[in-house]
Every structure is written in structure tokens, then in C-alpha cells.
Coordinates of C-alpha atoms and ligand atoms in Angstrom, one line a residue:
M514 CA 2.3 16.8 2.5
D515 CA 5.7 15.1 2.1
F516 CA 6.1 16.3 -1.5
A517 CA 4.8 19.8 -0.6
A518 CA 7.2 20.1 2.4
A519 CA 10.0 19.2 0.0
G520 CA 9.1 22.1 -2.2
H521 CA 7.0 20.4 -4.9
E522 CA 3.8 21.9 -6.2
V523 CA 1.1 19.3 -5.3
A524 CA -2.5 18.6 -6.4
V525 CA -4.5 15.7 -4.9
A526 CA -7.7 14.0 -5.9
D527 CA -10.0 11.7 -3.9
N528 CA -13.5 10.4 -4.1
Y529 CA -13.6 9.1 -0.5
L530 CA -14.1 5.5 -1.6
R531 CA -12.0 4.1 1.2
R532 CA -13.8 6.3 3.8
L533 CA -17.2 5.1 2.5
I534 CA -16.1 1.4 2.6
A535 CA -14.8 1.9 6.2
E536 CA -18.2 3.4 7.2
K537 CA -20.1 0.7 5.4
T538 CA -18.1 -2.2 7.0
D539 CA -17.6 -0.6 10.5
S540 CA -13.9 -0.4 9.9
E541 CA -13.1 3.2 10.8
P542 CA -9.6 4.1 11.8
L543 CA -8.5 4.6 15.4
I544 CA -8.3 8.4 15.1
S545 CA -10.9 10.1 12.8
T546 CA -9.8 12.8 10.4
P547 CA -11.4 15.8 8.8
S548 CA -12.2 16.0 5.1
L549 CA -9.4 16.2 2.6
S550 CA -10.1 20.0 2.2
G551 CA -10.0 20.4 5.9
R552 CA -6.7 18.6 6.2
A553 CA -5.2 20.6 3.4
R554 CA -6.3 23.8 5.1
R555 CA -4.8 22.8 8.4
F556 CA -1.6 21.8 6.7
Q557 CA -1.4 25.2 5.0
E558 CA -2.0 27.0 8.3
L559 CA 0.9 25.1 9.9
S560 CA 3.4 24.9 7.1
G561 CA 2.5 27.7 4.7
K562 CA 2.4 25.1 1.9
R563 CA -0.7 25.0 -0.3
I564 CA -2.1 21.7 -1.6
D565 CA -4.7 21.9 -4.4
V566 CA -7.6 19.6 -3.6
H567 CA -9.9 18.0 -6.2
I568 CA -12.9 15.8 -5.2
G569 CA -14.0 13.5 -7.9
D570 CA -14.1 9.9 -9.1
L571 CA -11.0 9.1 -11.3
A572 CA -12.7 6.0 -12.6
D573 CA -14.8 8.5 -14.6
P574 CA -12.6 9.4 -17.6
E575 CA -14.0 12.9 -17.8
V576 CA -12.9 13.6 -14.2
M577 CA -9.4 12.1 -14.8
F578 CA -8.9 14.0 -18.1
D579 CA -10.2 17.3 -16.6
I580 CA -7.9 17.2 -13.6
V581 CA -4.8 16.2 -15.7
R582 CA -5.6 18.9 -18.3
K583 CA -5.9 21.6 -15.5
V584 CA -2.9 20.4 -13.4
Q585 CA -0.5 19.5 -16.3
P586 CA 1.6 17.2 -13.9
D587 CA 5.2 16.2 -14.4
T588 CA 4.5 13.2 -12.1
I589 CA 1.3 11.3 -11.2
V590 CA 1.5 9.2 -8.0
H591 CA -1.4 6.7 -8.5
Y592 CA -2.8 5.5 -5.2
A593 CA -6.4 5.6 -6.3
E594 CA -7.3 1.9 -5.6
Q595 CA -9.5 -0.1 -3.3
P596 CA -6.5 -1.4 -1.2
S597 CA -8.1 -4.1 1.0
A598 CA -7.5 -7.8 0.2
P599 CA -10.3 -9.0 2.6
Y600 CA -12.8 -6.5 1.2
S601 CA -12.2 -7.7 -2.3
M602 CA -13.0 -11.3 -1.1
R603 CA -16.2 -10.4 0.7
G604 CA -18.6 -11.3 -2.1
F605 CA -19.6 -10.5 -5.7
S606 CA -20.4 -6.8 -5.3
E607 CA -17.2 -6.0 -3.4
A608 CA -15.1 -8.0 -5.9
R609 CA -16.7 -6.2 -8.8
E610 CA -16.3 -2.8 -7.1
T611 CA -12.6 -3.5 -6.5
F612 CA -12.1 -4.8 -10.1
K613 CA -13.9 -1.9 -11.8
N614 CA -12.4 0.9 -9.6
N615 CA -8.8 -0.3 -9.8
L616 CA -8.7 -1.2 -13.5
D617 CA -10.7 1.8 -14.6
V618 CA -8.5 4.3 -12.7
T619 CA -5.3 2.8 -14.0
F620 CA -6.7 2.7 -17.6
N621 CA -7.9 6.3 -17.4
C622 CA -4.6 7.5 -15.9
I623 CA -2.7 5.8 -18.8
W624 CA -4.9 7.4 -21.4
A625 CA -4.9 10.9 -19.8
V626 CA -1.1 10.8 -19.7
K627 CA -0.8 9.4 -23.3
E628 CA -3.1 12.1 -24.7
L629 CA -2.4 15.1 -22.6
V630 CA 1.0 14.9 -20.9
P631 CA 3.0 12.1 -22.6
E632 CA 6.3 13.1 -20.8
C633 CA 4.6 12.7 -17.4
H634 CA 6.1 9.9 -15.1
I635 CA 3.5 7.6 -13.6
V636 CA 4.4 6.3 -10.1
K637 CA 2.1 3.4 -9.5
L638 CA 1.5 1.6 -6.2
G639 CA 1.7 -2.1 -6.8
T640 CA 2.1 -4.8 -4.2
M641 CA 4.5 -7.5 -3.2
G642 CA 1.4 -9.7 -3.2
E643 CA 1.5 -9.7 -7.1
Y644 CA 4.3 -12.3 -6.9
G645 CA 2.6 -14.5 -4.3
T646 CA 4.9 -16.9 -2.5
P647 CA 6.8 -18.9 -5.3
D648 CA 9.3 -21.5 -4.3
I649 CA 12.1 -19.5 -6.0
D650 CA 13.7 -16.2 -5.0
I651 CA 11.6 -13.1 -6.1
E652 CA 13.5 -10.8 -8.4
E653 CA 12.8 -7.0 -8.7
G654 CA 10.0 -7.1 -11.3
W655 CA 11.9 -8.8 -14.1
I656 CA 13.5 -12.2 -14.7
E657 CA 15.7 -13.5 -17.5
I658 CA 14.6 -17.0 -18.7
E659 CA 16.6 -19.4 -20.8
H660 CA 14.4 -21.8 -22.7
K661 CA 15.5 -24.4 -25.3
G662 CA 18.8 -22.6 -25.8
R663 CA 17.4 -19.1 -26.1
K664 CA 17.1 -16.2 -23.6
D665 CA 14.7 -13.3 -23.0
K666 CA 13.6 -11.0 -20.2
F667 CA 10.0 -11.2 -18.9
L668 CA 7.9 -9.8 -16.1
F669 CA 8.6 -12.0 -13.0
P670 CA 5.8 -14.7 -12.8
R671 CA 2.8 -13.6 -10.7
A672 CA 0.3 -15.6 -8.7
A673 CA -1.7 -13.3 -6.3
G674 CA -3.6 -14.5 -3.3
S675 CA -6.7 -12.2 -3.4
L676 CA -8.8 -10.5 -6.0
Y677 CA -7.4 -7.1 -4.8
H678 CA -3.8 -8.3 -5.4
T679 CA -4.9 -9.7 -8.8
T680 CA -6.1 -6.3 -9.9
K681 CA -2.6 -5.1 -9.3
V682 CA -1.2 -7.8 -11.5
L683 CA -3.6 -6.7 -14.2
D684 CA -2.5 -3.0 -13.7
T685 CA 1.1 -4.0 -14.2
D686 CA 0.2 -5.8 -17.5
L687 CA -1.8 -2.8 -18.7
L688 CA 1.0 -0.4 -17.8
W689 CA 3.6 -2.6 -19.5
F690 CA 1.5 -2.8 -22.7
Y691 CA 1.3 1.0 -22.9
V692 CA 4.9 1.6 -22.0
R693 CA 6.2 -0.7 -24.7
T694 CA 3.7 0.5 -27.3
Y695 CA 3.6 4.2 -26.7
G696 CA 6.8 5.0 -24.8
L697 CA 5.2 6.1 -21.5
R698 CA 7.5 6.3 -18.4
V699 CA 6.3 4.3 -15.4
T700 CA 7.6 3.1 -12.0
D701 CA 5.6 0.3 -10.4
L702 CA 6.3 0.0 -6.7
M703 CA 5.7 -3.5 -5.2
Q704 CA 4.9 -2.5 -1.7
G705 CA 4.8 -4.9 1.3
P706 CA 2.4 -4.3 4.3
V707 CA 3.1 -0.9 5.9
Y708 CA 3.0 -0.1 9.7
G709 CA 3.2 3.1 11.7
I710 CA 1.4 6.3 12.4
S711 CA 4.1 9.0 12.6
T712 CA 5.6 11.1 9.8
P713 CA 7.2 14.5 10.1
E714 CA 4.2 16.3 8.6
A715 CA 1.5 14.0 10.2
D716 CA 3.1 14.8 13.6
L717 CA 2.4 18.6 13.2
D718 CA -1.3 18.2 14.2
P719 CA -3.8 15.5 15.2
A720 CA -5.9 16.5 12.1
L721 CA -3.0 15.4 9.8
V722 CA -2.7 11.8 11.2
P723 CA -2.8 9.1 8.6
N724 CA -5.4 6.3 8.5
F725 CA -4.5 4.0 11.4
N726 CA -6.7 0.9 11.0
Y727 CA -6.8 -2.1 13.3
D728 CA -9.9 -3.8 11.9
D729 CA -9.7 -7.0 9.7
I730 CA -10.6 -5.1 6.5
F731 CA -8.1 -2.2 6.3
G732 CA -5.8 -2.9 9.3
T733 CA -2.4 -4.4 8.3
V734 CA -1.0 -7.0 10.6
V735 CA 1.5 -5.0 12.7
N736 CA -0.9 -2.1 13.4
R737 CA -3.5 -4.7 14.4
F738 CA -1.2 -6.6 16.7
L739 CA -0.2 -3.3 18.4
V740 CA -3.8 -2.3 19.0
Q741 CA -4.7 -5.8 20.2
A742 CA -1.7 -5.6 22.7
V743 CA -3.2 -2.4 24.1
A744 CA -6.8 -3.7 24.2
G745 CA -5.8 -6.9 26.1
I746 CA -6.9 -9.1 23.2
P747 CA -4.6 -12.1 22.3
L748 CA -2.7 -11.4 19.1
T749 CA -4.6 -13.0 16.2
V750 CA -2.0 -15.1 14.4
Y751 CA -3.8 -16.6 11.4
G752 CA -3.1 -20.3 11.3
G753 CA 0.5 -21.6 11.6
G754 CA 2.0 -18.0 11.5
G755 CA 4.9 -19.0 9.2
Q756 CA 3.6 -16.6 6.5
T757 CA 6.5 -14.4 5.6
R758 CA 6.1 -10.9 4.0
G759 CA 8.3 -7.8 3.4
Y760 CA 7.4 -5.0 5.8
L761 CA 8.1 -1.3 5.8
N762 CA 7.7 1.8 8.1
L763 CA 5.2 4.4 6.9
R764 CA 8.1 6.9 6.9
D765 CA 9.9 4.7 4.4
T766 CA 6.9 4.5 2.0
L767 CA 7.1 8.3 1.7
Q768 CA 10.9 8.2 1.1
C769 CA 10.4 5.5 -1.6
V770 CA 7.7 7.3 -3.5
R771 CA 9.6 10.6 -3.5
L772 CA 12.9 9.0 -4.5
A773 CA 11.1 7.3 -7.4
A774 CA 9.4 10.6 -8.4
E775 CA 12.6 12.7 -8.2
Q776 CA 14.6 10.1 -10.3
P777 CA 12.0 9.2 -12.9
A778 CA 12.0 6.2 -15.2
E779 CA 13.2 6.7 -18.8
K780 CA 10.8 7.1 -21.7
G781 CA 9.6 3.6 -22.7
E782 CA 10.7 2.1 -19.4
L783 CA 8.6 0.2 -16.9
R784 CA 10.8 0.3 -13.8
I785 CA 9.9 -2.0 -11.0
F786 CA 11.1 -1.8 -7.4
N787 CA 10.3 -4.1 -4.5
Q788 CA 9.3 -1.7 -1.7
L789 CA 10.1 -3.4 1.7
T790 CA 13.0 -3.0 4.2
E791 CA 12.8 -6.3 6.2
T792 CA 11.0 -9.7 6.1
F793 CA 9.3 -11.4 9.0
T794 CA 7.0 -14.3 9.7
V795 CA 3.7 -13.5 11.4
N796 CA 5.0 -15.4 14.5
E797 CA 8.1 -13.2 14.6
L798 CA 5.9 -10.1 14.4
A799 CA 3.8 -11.4 17.3
E800 CA 6.9 -12.1 19.4
R801 CA 8.3 -8.6 18.7
V802 CA 5.0 -6.9 19.7
K803 CA 4.7 -9.1 22.8
Q804 CA 8.3 -8.2 23.9
T805 CA 7.7 -4.5 23.5
G806 CA 4.2 -4.6 25.1
D807 CA 5.4 -6.7 28.0
A808 CA 8.2 -4.2 28.6
L809 CA 5.6 -1.5 28.8
G810 CA 3.6 -3.6 31.4
L811 CA 0.8 -4.8 29.0
N812 CA 1.1 -8.6 29.5
V813 CA 0.5 -9.5 25.9
E814 CA -0.8 -13.0 24.9
I815 CA -0.5 -14.6 21.4
K816 CA -3.1 -17.0 20.1
S817 CA -3.3 -18.8 16.7
I818 CA -6.9 -18.6 15.2
P819 CA -8.1 -20.5 12.1
N820 CA -6.8 -18.8 9.0
P821 CA -9.6 -16.9 7.2
R822 CA -7.4 -16.7 4.1
K823 CA -6.2 -19.2 1.5
E824 CA -2.4 -18.8 1.7
K825 CA 0.7 -20.9 2.4
E826 CA 1.6 -20.9 6.1
E827 CA 5.1 -22.3 5.6
H828 CA 7.0 -21.3 2.4
H829 CA 10.2 -20.0 0.9
Y830 CA 10.5 -16.2 0.8
N831 CA 13.6 -14.4 -0.5
P832 CA 12.8 -11.2 -2.4
A833 CA 15.4 -8.9 -3.9
Y834 CA 15.0 -5.3 -2.7
S835 CA 18.2 -3.3 -3.5
G836 CA 16.8 -0.9 -6.1
L837 CA 15.3 1.7 -3.7
I838 CA 18.4 1.6 -1.5
E839 CA 20.5 2.3 -4.6
L840 CA 18.2 5.4 -5.2
G841 CA 19.0 6.6 -1.6
L842 CA 16.4 5.0 0.7
Q843 CA 17.5 5.1 4.4
P844 CA 15.4 2.5 6.2
N845 CA 13.7 3.1 9.5
Y846 CA 13.7 -0.5 10.8
M847 CA 11.1 -2.1 13.2
T848 CA 13.0 -1.5 16.4
E849 CA 11.5 -1.9 19.9
D850 CA 11.6 1.9 20.2
V851 CA 9.6 2.3 17.0
L852 CA 7.0 -0.2 18.2
A853 CA 6.9 1.4 21.7
Q854 CA 6.2 4.8 20.2
I855 CA 3.2 3.5 18.3
I856 CA 1.9 1.7 21.4
E857 CA 2.2 5.0 23.4
R858 CA 0.1 6.7 20.7
I859 CA -2.5 3.9 20.8
I860 CA -2.7 4.0 24.6
A861 CA -3.5 7.8 24.3
N862 CA -6.5 6.8 22.1
K863 CA -7.4 3.6 23.9
D864 CA -11.0 4.6 24.6
S865 CA -11.7 4.7 20.8
I866 CA -10.8 1.0 20.2
V867 CA -13.9 -0.9 19.1
A868 CA -13.2 -4.6 20.0
E869 CA -15.8 -5.9 17.5
R870 CA -13.6 -4.8 14.6
I871 CA -10.8 -7.1 15.5
M872 CA -11.7 -10.7 14.7
P873 CA -11.8 -11.6 11.0
R874 CA -15.2 -11.1 9.4
V875 CA -14.3 -12.2 5.9
R876 CA -13.3 -15.7 4.8
W877 CA -11.7 -16.7 1.5
N878 CA -13.6 -19.9 1.2
Ligands
USQ291 N1 -2.3 -11.8 9.4 C1 -2.4 -12.5 10.6 N2 -3.2 -12.0 11.5 C2 -3.9 -10.8 11.4 C3 -3.8 -10.2 10.2 C4 -3.0 -10.7 9.2 O1 -1.7 -13.5 10.8 O2 -4.6 -10.4 12.3 C5 -1.4 -12.3 8.3 C6 -2.1 -12.5 7.0 O3 -2.7 -13.8 6.9 C7 -0.9 -12.4 6.0 C8 0.0 -11.4 6.7 O4 -0.4 -11.4 8.1 O5 -0.2 -13.6 5.8 C9 -0.1 -10.0 6.1 O6 -1.4 -9.6 6.2 P1 -1.9 -8.0 6.1 O7 -3.3 -8.0 6.4 O8 -1.0 -7.2 6.9 O9 -1.6 -7.6 4.6 P2 -2.4 -7.9 3.2 O10 -3.8 -8.3 3.4 O11 -1.5 -8.9 2.5 O12 -2.3 -6.5 2.5 C10 -1.6 -5.4 2.9 C11 -2.2 -4.1 2.4 C12 -2.2 -4.2 0.9 C13 -0.8 -4.4 0.4 C14 -0.2 -5.7 1.0 C15 1.2 -5.9 0.7 O13 -3.5 -4.0 2.9 O14 -2.8 -3.0 0.3 O15 -0.9 -4.6 -1.0 O16 -0.3 -5.5 2.4 S1 1.6 -7.7 0.5 O17 1.0 -8.4 1.6 O18 3.0 -7.8 0.5 O19 0.9 -8.1 -0.7

């Protein structure tokens, strides 16, 4: 919708994998949405902009090649991955499903571009989780290393904390191989956890609302805390709460992807940006949500629960993230106003909150 509103011609493809997993694991979003075709129709009625919808599984090479042949894209924004870390850690079949889906789609996308539209720019959604939490500052994708008197530039070392995050490390390696061997042009966006519900186009109509999850499978931490505040459930800080990540507003993810698409990577370049606008510990997030909730009369409690994940709870975290700002990103920061607006929206849908979806149901060990 964001690209269409900006005047681009847009085709989208989906196989409803995320929707199916949400149904299977009782992790449906707070506000349910129509089918993709239904949403595209509603968007066209309201904006006059047409979005071309394809339903199919891009992990199937024939589907991928067929769509790329028909659409002849200048840019492909590749979001077609199983995006939940907890789901990927649930057991063998979920791990395998995540591994196969994510790697197959990336591989098919690379080959469809290489064979059919070699000038096409691939914008790939990676994750800050590829780097893990090393005890050195995180660079923007690349690092120069001096070893025994010689120097060279390498991908920044990666050590992911879930199988899902590891599939994204493997994606980056695959992309880098095909970029350096066949001269593809790729931007890999290392995105931090996203929060929010409002975008200019999503706000046109309730049918256009994005997935707003608050469950342990698809819900990211800020959205979860805001729903917990409304539901009167103490905020679920995992373990010590010193875990630090780089966060960004949903509106900024749209800006970042479009900025990257409109200023493409060069031929033979794998360009990497760290996609975040501010860093917080989990404890800081809980405090911010409590402050905003209390001001709205919610009386929010915070309670540490045993950490279901295997991750460092106290660590160094200092990522670089100037690349997208240099391209023109204007951040929407996590202010009290921004949090309050999301809380108001949750309060309007309070009756749909299912409390059983909140406590962690998947453990790493
Ligand atoms: N956390 C809590 N309490 C909760 C939920 C989460 O303390 O109730 C903690 C987690 O342990 C973690 C941090 O908050 O330390 C962030 O967790 P999250 O669930 O918001 O994010 P995560 O599972 O890491 O994954 C999300 C997206 C994923 C994206 C990633 C970016 O689902 O697709 O790749 O954010 S990053 O985390 O930077 O790798």
C-alpha cells in the first residue's frame, strides 16, 4: 500500500503461511483481517490504486519463476519468510518448516532474478538477530579485519539466537555468494523488533490494519507489553530484563524499505543496513509502557518470569545504524504519545484479547 500510494506499480504474492501458523498455534492477531484479495479490493476502493495479487507458494520454483516472468519487476521486496523465533524453536517439524521455507524462497528468488530479470534489485528483510549480542560494537553488515599484518573486508561475524534468526544468516551468505559471482544487486535490511499498528494507508479502514500480534509466537515485545497493560496482566519481562535490542516504529519500516528500493544497490553490491532507530533494554520498555499506561489510569504491574529463551540477559550492545538516516529516514521515536495511541486502539478492541495467548508456550531448552 505504501509503494502504491507513492505511485509505484505493485504486485504482491502470499501463500498465507503466517495466517495458517497463527490458526494452528492459536496466535491470531488482535484485529482479524480479510483475505489479501479482499484487502487489495478495499484499498483500491479507497485510494484508486490497484495492487496485483498472486496467491501461491514461492518456495515452489515454478510459482516464483511464473510470477517474476509475468510481473518483470525492477525491485523485489522479499518478506516471504516464517518470521517467528519461538515457532522455529517449537520442535523438529516447525524447525524444518522454517528452514525449508526461508531458504527455498530466498534461493528461488535469487535464481528467478538471475535468469529472468538480472537488473532487478532484491530488497531482503534480514534481522539484527543475525549478529547476536557480541562483546564488540556491531557494524553495519561489514567489518575490516587486520590479521598477521594483512587487511580485508568481511561480513560482520554472526551468531544467531534461534533457528529462525539462523535461516537469515544463511540467506545473507547465499545472497552474498550470488552477488559476488553473478553481479546481482541486493540490499539486506537487518531489522530490529517492530512495534505499532498505525500507518497512513492502514488508517484508511479497519480492513487494512496490519497484523497486530500479542501472543508469544508472533507478538513482538512492545506490542505484547501494551496489550498486557490493557488486559491487566503484569508485563512479562523474560529473566533479568537487561536484554537490549534495536527497535523501530512500523511507520519507519515502511520508510526504510521504500528508501532502499528507490535508491538501489549497485550491480555486484550486497548493501547492508541496520534497520532500527533506538535501543532499549526489556526493563526500559516495561517502564515506558507502565508510565504511559499509568497515566491513562491502567495501573500497570511489571513481573519478571523465567526466561523461556537461551539469551544473554546482561550484555554490551552498540550497533551502528547511520546508513538509512543518510538515505533520508526520518525516525518516529517511541514517545509517550505514540505508545498512548496504540493503547487507545487496543482499548477499543479489548474484548478480543485472549489471555491464554500471552504466557510463553515455547521453551528453547
Ligand atoms: N521479551 C521479553 N518478554 C516478552 C517477549 C520478549 O522479555 O514477553 C524479550 C525477548 O526475550 C528478547 C526481546 O524481548 O530479548 C525481544 O523479543 P521479541 O519477541 O520482541 O523479538 P524476537 O523474537 O527477537 O524477534 C522479533 C521478530 C523477528 C525479528 C526480530 C528482530 O519477530 O522477526 O527478526 O524481532 S531482532 O530481535 O533484533 O533479531
